[in-house]
Short mmCIF file of C-alpha atoms in Angstrom, two decimals:
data_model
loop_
_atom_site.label_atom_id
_atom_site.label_comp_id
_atom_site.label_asym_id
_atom_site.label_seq_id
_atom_site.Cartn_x
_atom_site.Cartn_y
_atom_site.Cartn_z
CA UNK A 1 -1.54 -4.68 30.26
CA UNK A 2 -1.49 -8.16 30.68
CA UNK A 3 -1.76 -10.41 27.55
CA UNK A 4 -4.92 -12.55 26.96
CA UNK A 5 -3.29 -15.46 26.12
CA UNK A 6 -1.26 -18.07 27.63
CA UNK A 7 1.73 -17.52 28.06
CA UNK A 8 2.53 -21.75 26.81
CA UNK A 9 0.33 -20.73 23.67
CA UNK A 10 2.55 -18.02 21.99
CA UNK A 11 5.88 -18.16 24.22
CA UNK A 12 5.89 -15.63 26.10
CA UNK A 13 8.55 -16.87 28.36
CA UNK A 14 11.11 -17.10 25.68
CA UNK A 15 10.57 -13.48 24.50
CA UNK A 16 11.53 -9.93 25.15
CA UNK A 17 8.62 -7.48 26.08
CA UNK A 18 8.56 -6.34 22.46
CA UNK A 19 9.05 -9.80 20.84
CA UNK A 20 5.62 -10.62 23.20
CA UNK A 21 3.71 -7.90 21.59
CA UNK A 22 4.60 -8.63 18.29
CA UNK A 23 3.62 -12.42 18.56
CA UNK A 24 0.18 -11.43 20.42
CA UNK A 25 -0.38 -9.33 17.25
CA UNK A 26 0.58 -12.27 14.99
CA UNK A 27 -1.68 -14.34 17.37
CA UNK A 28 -4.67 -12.63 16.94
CA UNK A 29 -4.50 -12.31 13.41
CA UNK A 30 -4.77 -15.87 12.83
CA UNK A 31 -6.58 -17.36 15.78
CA UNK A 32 -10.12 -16.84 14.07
CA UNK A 33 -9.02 -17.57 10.51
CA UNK A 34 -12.13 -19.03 8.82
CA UNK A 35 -11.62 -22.47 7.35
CA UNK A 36 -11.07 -22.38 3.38
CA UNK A 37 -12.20 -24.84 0.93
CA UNK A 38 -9.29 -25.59 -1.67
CA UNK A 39 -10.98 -23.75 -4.37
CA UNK A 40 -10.81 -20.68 -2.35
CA UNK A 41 -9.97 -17.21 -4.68
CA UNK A 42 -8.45 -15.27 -2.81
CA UNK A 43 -9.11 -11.43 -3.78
CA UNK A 44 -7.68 -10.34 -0.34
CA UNK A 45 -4.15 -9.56 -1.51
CA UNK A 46 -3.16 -6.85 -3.83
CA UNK A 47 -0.91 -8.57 -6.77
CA UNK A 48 -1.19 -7.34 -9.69
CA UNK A 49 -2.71 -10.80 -11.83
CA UNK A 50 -3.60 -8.88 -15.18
CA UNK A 51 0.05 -7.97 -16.36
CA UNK A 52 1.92 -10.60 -14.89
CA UNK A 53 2.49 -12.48 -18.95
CA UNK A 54 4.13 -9.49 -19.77
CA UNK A 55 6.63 -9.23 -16.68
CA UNK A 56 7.28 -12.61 -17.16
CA UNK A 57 7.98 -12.51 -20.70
CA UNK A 58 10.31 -9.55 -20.07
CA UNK A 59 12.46 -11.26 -17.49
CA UNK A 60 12.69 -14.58 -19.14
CA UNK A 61 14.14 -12.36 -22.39
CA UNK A 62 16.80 -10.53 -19.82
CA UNK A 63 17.38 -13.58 -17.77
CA UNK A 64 17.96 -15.55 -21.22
CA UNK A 65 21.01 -13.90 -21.86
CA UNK A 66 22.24 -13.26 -18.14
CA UNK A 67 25.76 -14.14 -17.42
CA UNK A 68 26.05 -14.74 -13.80
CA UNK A 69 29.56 -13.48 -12.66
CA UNK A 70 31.14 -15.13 -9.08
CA UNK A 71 30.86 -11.46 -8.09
CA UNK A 72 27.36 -11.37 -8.48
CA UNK A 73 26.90 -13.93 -5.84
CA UNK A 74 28.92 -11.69 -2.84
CA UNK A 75 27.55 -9.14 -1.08
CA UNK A 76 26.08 -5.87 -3.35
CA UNK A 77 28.74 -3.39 -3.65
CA UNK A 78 26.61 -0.59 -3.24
CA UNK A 79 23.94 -1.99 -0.15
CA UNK A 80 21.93 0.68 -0.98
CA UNK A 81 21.28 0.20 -4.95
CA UNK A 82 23.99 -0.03 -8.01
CA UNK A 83 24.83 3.34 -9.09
CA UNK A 84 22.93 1.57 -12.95
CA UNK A 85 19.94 1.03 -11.28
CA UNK A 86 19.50 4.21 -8.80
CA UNK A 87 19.89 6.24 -12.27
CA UNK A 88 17.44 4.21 -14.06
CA UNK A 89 14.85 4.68 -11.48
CA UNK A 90 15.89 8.44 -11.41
CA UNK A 91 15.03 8.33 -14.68
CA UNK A 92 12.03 6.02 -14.15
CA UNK A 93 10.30 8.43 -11.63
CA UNK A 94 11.51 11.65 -13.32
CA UNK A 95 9.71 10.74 -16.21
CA UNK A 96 6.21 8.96 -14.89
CA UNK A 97 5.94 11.20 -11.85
CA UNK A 98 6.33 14.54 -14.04
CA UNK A 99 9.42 15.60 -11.31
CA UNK A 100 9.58 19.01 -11.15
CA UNK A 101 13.62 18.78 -12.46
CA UNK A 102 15.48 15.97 -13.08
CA UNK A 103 16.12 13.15 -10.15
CA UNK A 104 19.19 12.64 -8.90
CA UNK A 105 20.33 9.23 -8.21
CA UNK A 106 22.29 10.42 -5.10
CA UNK A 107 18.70 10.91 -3.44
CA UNK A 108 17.80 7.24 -4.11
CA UNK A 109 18.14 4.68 -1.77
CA UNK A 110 17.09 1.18 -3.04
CA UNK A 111 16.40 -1.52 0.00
CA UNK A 112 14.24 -5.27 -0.04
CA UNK A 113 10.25 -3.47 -0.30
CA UNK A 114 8.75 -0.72 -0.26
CA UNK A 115 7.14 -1.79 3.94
CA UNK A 116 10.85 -2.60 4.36
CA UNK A 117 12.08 0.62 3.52
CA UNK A 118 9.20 2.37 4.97
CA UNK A 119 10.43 0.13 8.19
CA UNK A 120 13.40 1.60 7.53
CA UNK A 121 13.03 5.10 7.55
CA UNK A 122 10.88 5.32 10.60
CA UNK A 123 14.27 3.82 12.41
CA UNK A 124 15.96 6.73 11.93
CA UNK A 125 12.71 9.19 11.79
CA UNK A 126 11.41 8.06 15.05
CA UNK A 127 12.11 7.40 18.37
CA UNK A 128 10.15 4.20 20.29
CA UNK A 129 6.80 5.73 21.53
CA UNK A 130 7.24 8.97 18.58
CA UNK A 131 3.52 9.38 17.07
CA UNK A 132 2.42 9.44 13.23
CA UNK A 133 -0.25 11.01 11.91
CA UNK A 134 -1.74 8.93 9.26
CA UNK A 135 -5.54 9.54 7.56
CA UNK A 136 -8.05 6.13 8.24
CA UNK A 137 -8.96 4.20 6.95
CA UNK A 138 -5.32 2.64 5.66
CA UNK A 139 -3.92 -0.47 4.21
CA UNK A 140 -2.96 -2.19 7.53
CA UNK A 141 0.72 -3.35 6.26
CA UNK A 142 1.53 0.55 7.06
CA UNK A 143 0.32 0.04 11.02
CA UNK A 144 2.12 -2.98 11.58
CA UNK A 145 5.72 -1.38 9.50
CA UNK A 146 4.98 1.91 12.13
CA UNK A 147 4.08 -0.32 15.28
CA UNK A 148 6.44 -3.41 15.24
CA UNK A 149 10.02 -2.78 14.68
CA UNK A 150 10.32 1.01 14.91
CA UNK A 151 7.75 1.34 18.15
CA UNK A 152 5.61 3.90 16.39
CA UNK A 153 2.17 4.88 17.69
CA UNK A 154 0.10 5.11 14.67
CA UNK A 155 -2.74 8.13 15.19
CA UNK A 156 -5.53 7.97 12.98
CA UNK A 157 -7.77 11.19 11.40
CA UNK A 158 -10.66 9.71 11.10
CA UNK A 159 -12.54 10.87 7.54
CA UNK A 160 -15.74 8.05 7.87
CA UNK A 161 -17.34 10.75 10.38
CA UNK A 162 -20.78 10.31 7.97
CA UNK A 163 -20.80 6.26 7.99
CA UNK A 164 -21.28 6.26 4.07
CA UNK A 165 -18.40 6.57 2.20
CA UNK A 166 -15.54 6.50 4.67
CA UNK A 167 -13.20 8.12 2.44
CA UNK A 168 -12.82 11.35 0.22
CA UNK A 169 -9.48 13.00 -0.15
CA UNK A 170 -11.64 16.09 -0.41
CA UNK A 171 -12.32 15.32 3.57
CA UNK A 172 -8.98 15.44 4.48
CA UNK A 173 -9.40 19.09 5.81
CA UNK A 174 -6.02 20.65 7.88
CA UNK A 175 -8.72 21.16 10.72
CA UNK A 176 -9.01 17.36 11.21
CA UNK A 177 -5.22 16.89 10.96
CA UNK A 178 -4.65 19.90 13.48
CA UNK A 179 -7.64 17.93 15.95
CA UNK A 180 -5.79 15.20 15.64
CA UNK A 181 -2.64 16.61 16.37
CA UNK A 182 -3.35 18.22 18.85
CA UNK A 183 -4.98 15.72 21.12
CA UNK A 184 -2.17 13.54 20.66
CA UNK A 185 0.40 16.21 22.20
CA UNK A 186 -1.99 16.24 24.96
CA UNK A 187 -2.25 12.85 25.25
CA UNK A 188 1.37 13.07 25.90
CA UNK A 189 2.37 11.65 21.89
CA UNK A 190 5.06 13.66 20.07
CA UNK A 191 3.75 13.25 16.70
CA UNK A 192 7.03 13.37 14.17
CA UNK A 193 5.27 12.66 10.99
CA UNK A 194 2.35 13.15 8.49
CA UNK A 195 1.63 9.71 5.57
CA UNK A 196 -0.03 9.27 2.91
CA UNK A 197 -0.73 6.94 0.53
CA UNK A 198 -1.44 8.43 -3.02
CA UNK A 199 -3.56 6.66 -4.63
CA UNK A 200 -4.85 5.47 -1.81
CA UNK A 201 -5.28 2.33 0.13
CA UNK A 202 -7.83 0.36 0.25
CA UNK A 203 -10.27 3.32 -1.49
CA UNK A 204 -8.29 3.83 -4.74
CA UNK A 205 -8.85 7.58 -4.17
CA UNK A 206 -6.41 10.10 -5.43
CA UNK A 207 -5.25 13.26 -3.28
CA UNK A 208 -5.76 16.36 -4.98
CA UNK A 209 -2.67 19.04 -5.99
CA UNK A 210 -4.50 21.20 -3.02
CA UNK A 211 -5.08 18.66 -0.58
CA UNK A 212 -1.48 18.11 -0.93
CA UNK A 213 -0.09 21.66 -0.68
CA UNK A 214 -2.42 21.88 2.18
CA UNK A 215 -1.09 18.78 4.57
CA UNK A 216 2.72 20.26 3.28
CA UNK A 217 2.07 23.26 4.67
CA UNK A 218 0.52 21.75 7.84
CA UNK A 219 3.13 19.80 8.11
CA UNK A 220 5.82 22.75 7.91
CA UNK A 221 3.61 24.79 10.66
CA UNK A 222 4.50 22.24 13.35
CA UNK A 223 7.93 20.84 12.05
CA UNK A 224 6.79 17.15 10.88
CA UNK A 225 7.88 15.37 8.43
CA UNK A 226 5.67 14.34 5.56
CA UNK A 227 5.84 10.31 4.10
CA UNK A 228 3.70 10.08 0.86
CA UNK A 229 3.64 6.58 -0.40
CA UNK A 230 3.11 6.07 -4.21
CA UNK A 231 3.14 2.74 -4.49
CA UNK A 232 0.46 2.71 -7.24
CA UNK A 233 1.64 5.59 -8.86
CA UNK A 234 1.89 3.81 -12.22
CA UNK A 235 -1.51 1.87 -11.27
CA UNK A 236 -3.55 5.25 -12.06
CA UNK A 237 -5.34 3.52 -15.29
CA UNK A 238 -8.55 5.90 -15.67
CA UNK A 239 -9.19 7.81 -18.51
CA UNK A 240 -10.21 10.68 -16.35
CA UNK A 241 -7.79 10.50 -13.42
CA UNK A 242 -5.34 12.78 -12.51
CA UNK A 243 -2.35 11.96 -10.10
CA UNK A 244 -0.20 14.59 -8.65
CA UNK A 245 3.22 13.09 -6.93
CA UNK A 246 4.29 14.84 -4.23
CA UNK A 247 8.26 14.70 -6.67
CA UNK A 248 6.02 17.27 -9.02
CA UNK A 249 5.09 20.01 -6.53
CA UNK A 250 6.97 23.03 -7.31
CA UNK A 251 7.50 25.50 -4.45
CA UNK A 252 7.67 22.52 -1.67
CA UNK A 253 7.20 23.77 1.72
CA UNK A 254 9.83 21.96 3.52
CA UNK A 255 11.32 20.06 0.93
CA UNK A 256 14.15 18.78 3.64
CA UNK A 257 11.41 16.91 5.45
CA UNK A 258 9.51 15.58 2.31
CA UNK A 259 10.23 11.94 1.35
CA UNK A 260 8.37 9.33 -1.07
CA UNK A 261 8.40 5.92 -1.17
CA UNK A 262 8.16 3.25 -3.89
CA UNK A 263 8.21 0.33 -4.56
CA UNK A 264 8.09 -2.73 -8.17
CA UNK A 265 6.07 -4.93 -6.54
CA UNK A 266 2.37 -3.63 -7.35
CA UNK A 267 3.08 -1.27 -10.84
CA UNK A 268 5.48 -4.14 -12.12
CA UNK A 269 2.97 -7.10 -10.88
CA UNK A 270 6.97 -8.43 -8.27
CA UNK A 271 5.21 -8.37 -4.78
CA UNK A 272 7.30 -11.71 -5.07
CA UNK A 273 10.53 -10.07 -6.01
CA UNK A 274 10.47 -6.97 -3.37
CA UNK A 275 11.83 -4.20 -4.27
CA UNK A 276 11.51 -0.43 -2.37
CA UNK A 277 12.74 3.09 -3.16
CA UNK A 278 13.18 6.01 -0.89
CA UNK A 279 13.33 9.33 -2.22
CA UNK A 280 14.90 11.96 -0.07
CA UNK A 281 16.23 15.41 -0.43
CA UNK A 282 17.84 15.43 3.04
CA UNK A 283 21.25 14.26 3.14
CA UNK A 284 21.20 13.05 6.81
CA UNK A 285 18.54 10.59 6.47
CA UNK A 286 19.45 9.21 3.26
CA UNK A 287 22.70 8.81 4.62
CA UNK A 288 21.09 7.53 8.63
CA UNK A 289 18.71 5.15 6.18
CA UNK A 290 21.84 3.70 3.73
CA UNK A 291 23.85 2.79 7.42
CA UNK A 292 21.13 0.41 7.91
CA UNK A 293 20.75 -1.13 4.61
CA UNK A 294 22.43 -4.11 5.10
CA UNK A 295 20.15 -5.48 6.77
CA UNK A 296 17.16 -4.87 3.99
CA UNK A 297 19.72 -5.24 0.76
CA UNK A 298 18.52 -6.33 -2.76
CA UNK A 299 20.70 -8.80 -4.44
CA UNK A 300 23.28 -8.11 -7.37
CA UNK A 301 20.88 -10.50 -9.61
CA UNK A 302 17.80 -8.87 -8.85
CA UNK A 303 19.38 -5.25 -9.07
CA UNK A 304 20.53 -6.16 -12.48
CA UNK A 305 17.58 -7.67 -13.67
CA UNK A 306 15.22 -4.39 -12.83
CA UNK A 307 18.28 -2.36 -14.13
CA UNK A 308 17.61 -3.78 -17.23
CA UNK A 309 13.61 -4.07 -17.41
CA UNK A 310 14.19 -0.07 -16.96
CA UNK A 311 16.36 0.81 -19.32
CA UNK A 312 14.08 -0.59 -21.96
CA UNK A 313 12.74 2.29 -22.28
CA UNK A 314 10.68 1.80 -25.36
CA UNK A 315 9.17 -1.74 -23.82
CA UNK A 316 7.92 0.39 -20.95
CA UNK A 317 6.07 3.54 -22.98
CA UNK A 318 4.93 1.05 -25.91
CA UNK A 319 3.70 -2.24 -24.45
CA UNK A 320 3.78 -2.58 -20.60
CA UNK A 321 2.40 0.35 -19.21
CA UNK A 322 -0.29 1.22 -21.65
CA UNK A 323 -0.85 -2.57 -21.58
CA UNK A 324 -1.24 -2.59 -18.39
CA UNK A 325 -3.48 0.32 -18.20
CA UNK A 326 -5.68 -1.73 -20.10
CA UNK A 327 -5.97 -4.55 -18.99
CA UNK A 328 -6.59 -2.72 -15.57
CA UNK A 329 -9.25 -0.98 -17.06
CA UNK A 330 -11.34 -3.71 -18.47
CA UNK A 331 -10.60 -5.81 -15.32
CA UNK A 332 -12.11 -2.81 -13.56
CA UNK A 333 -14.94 -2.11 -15.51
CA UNK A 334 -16.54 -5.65 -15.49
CA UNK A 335 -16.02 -5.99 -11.54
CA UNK A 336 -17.58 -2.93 -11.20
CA UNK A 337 -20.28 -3.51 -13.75
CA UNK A 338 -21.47 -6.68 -12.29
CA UNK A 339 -21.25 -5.30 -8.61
CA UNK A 340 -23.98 -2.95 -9.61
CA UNK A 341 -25.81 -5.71 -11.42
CA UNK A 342 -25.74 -7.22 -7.31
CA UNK A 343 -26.59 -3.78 -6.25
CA UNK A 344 -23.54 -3.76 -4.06
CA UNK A 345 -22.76 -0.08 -3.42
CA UNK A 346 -19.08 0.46 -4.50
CA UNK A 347 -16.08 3.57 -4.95
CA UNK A 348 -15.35 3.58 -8.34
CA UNK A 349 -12.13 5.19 -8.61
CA UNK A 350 -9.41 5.02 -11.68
CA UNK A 351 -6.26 3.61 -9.39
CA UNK A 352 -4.85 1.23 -7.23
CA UNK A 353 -5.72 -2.73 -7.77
CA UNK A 354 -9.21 -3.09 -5.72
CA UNK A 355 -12.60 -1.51 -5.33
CA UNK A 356 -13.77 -0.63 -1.82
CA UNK A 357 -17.46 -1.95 -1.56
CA UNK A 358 -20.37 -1.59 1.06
CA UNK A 359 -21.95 -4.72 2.12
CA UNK A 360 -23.73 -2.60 4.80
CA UNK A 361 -27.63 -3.56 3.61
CA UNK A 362 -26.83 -7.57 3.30
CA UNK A 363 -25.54 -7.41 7.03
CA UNK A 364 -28.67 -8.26 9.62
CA UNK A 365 -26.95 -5.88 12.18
CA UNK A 366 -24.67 -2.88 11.31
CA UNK A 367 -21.94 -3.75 13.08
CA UNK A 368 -17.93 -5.08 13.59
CA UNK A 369 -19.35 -8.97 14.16
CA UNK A 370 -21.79 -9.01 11.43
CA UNK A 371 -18.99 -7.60 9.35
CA UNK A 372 -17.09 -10.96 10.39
CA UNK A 373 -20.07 -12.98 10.02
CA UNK A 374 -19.97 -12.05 6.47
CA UNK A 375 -15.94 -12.73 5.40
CA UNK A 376 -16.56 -15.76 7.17
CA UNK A 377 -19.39 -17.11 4.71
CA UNK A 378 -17.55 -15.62 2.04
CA UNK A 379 -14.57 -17.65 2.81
CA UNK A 380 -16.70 -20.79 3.22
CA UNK A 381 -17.85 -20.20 0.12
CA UNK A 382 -15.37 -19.94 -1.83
CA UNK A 383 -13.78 -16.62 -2.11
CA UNK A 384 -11.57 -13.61 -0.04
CA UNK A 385 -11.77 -10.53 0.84
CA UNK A 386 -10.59 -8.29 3.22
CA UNK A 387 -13.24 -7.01 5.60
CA UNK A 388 -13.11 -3.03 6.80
CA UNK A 389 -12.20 -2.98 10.41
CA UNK A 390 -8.64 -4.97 9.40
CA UNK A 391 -8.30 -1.22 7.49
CA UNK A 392 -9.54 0.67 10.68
CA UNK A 393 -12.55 1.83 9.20
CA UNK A 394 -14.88 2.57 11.64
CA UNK A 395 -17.93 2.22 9.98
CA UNK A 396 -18.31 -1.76 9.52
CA UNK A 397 -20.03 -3.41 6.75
CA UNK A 398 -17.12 -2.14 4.09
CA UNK A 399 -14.82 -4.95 1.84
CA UNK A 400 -11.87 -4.36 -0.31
CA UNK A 401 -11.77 -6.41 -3.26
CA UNK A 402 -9.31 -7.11 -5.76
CA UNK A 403 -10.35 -6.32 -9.27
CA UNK A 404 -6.98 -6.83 -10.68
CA UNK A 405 -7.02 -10.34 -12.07
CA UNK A 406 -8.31 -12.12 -15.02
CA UNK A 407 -11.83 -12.20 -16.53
CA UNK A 408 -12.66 -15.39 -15.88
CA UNK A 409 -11.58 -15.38 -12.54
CA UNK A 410 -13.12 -12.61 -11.84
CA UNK A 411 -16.71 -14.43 -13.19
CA UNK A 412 -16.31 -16.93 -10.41
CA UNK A 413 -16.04 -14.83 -7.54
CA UNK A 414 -19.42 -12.62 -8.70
CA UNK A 415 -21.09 -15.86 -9.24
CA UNK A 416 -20.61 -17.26 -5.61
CA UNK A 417 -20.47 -13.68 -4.18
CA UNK A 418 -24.15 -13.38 -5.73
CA UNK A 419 -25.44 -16.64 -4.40
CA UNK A 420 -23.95 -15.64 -0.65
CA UNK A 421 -25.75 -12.38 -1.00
CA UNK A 422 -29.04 -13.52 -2.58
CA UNK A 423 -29.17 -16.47 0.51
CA UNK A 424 -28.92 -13.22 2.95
CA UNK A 425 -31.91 -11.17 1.46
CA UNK A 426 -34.22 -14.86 1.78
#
């Protein structure tokens, strides 16, 4: 299909077919980009602002003492992690993700990010024009990993079929995933591969054991492998909530074609210092994946550093993750509180970093424009964040918001969201 733009406003000319499509992408991200005034708080992003002191405290104590060796500045030994900190994060997930058995290092592979390594995999998962299944709506950093690089068409199960809350883990049924399988294959798509994020993204929603055993099994039925991303696994901070990791699951269906991803950079407040984990039990791919590290390593100073922060093992079950918890929690709870104080209809959910709110009734018309309308005057005045149909949700009207940052901060935004709203009901 021929691209919208000129080709003397992206560059067409100078690139390859899939270069093109990327930059068209990156185009139409930004082309419509509301302008911001300098006070702007951005809530858009999810970073981790609650905990930050404390990761910062901790790395200026282990960076304190740091002797930096000439061999620290070459080339990692091990591309793929140091054998010190594959064991600690062994150890790490073992512990926090209630493994079913002990982790074993070997099944580790450490790269730059947890999209990176998701990037990564798919390489050697997919083949260009290979299909993924993947419930909607979804953090859109996982479309543009799938669709970029690897050349993966991203198929989405819809679960917003009622237009009211677009997302319950109790809605993801095998007959939608088999629906959606199926019409793929007949749309010609060889679908390779079932992900999920758990806890979810944007909705903070956590997968049920079941709902689990049930897409595993699904998954074994037509030989697909199953991606489960738990990047907020140590972000589950309600009292209530229960998180099963797919590492836990005794009795896995296909255990060969099972993999998790994980990364620092949202449970240790480092989207900055990017850091990913695969976890594998099939030899081939962790060995397919480790060929291509080199090109996503971490460096000898940063691998040492987390190697470190990890084996403290007291620092991280006595001050930073029930800390953390916390904080999370009363970060949480006043968002939350206030938003019904707006009556802004909202998830509230015990994980992730953001609440995923319906701003249906202040929108004149139900619908995508409206929906922009909205972020734009948002943005205008003052603060960010990240409309619906960016997630493919196909009901519009829906915002993620970031509840994960300070008090006072958080004051701010519900004072100049409130006077945007109230100036919509006049």
């Amino acid at each position: 299909m021929a691209s919208p733009h000129r080709e003397e406003d992206i560059g067409l000319e100078y690139l390859s077919n899939r270069g093109g499509k990327i930059q068209c992408t990156s185009h139409e991200k930004t082309k419509n980009k509301p302008q911001a005034p300098d006070d702007l708080i951005d809530l858009s992003v999810a970073s981790n602002l609650v905990a930050d002191y404390l990761i910062t405290e901790k790395l200026q104590e282990i960076t304190k003492n740091l002797v930096i060796e000439p061999k620290m500045l070459l080339y990692p030994p091990d591309q793929n992690g140091s054998v010190a900190l594959k064991t600690a994060i062994a150890k790490l997930l073992t512990t926090y993700t209630k493994a079913n058995g002990s982790l074993d290092p070997n099944n580790i592979t450490v790269l730059s990010g947890c999209l990176g390594t998701l990037v990564a995999l798919s390489m050697v998962l997919f083949d260009s024009g290979d299909g993924v299944l993947i419930p909607g709506p979804c953090y859109q950093g996982v479309y543009d990993g799938f669709s970029r690089t690897p050349e993966v068409k991203v198929i989405y199960t819809d679960l917003d079929d009622k237009g009211e809350i677009p997302f319950d883990p109790v809605e993801l049924t095998v007959e939608r995933l088999e629906a959606s399988f199926e019409e793929a294959e007949k749309e010609g798509v060889k679908i390779r591969a079932l992900f999920l994020i758990n806890p979810h993204n944007p909705t903070g929603d956590i997968y049920p054991e079941s709902v689990l055993r049930q897409c595993l099994e699904f998954a074994k039925r037509h030989s697909l492998h199953v991606i489960v991303d738990e990047i907020y696994m140590l972000s589950v901070f309600g009292e209530d909530a229960k998180f099963t990791s797919v590492l836990s699951l005794e009795g896995l269906p296909d255990p060969q074609r099972t993999h998790m991803v994980w990364g620092f950079s949202k449970d240790f407040c480092m989207s900055g210092l990017p850091c990913g984990v695969l976890h594998s039990w099939n030899k081939y791919i962790n060995n397919a994946v480790k060929a291509i590290s080199f090109c996503n390593a971490t460096t000898n100073i940063h691998q040492r550093v987390l190697t470190e922060m990890l084996q403290d093992e007291n620092w991280l079950e006595q001050t930073y993750i029930p800390t953390n918890h916390q904080l999370l929690r009363e970060s949480h709870r006043f968002l939350t509180g206030e938003l019904d104080k707006l009556g802004v209809p909202h998830l509230k959910r015990g994980a992730g970093l953001f609440v995923w709110v319906n701003m249906q009734k202040f929108l004149p018309v139900v619908s995508f424009d409206e929906e922009f309308k909205l972020f734009k005057e948002l943005v205008e005045n003052g603060v960010r964040f990240t409309p619906g149909k960016v997630y493919f949700c196909r009901s519009p009207g829906w915002f993620r918001i970031i509840f994960a940052a300070p008090i006072v901060t958080l004051k701010l935004v519900i004072d100049r969201l409130g006077k945007v709203l109230e100036k919509r009901q006049r």
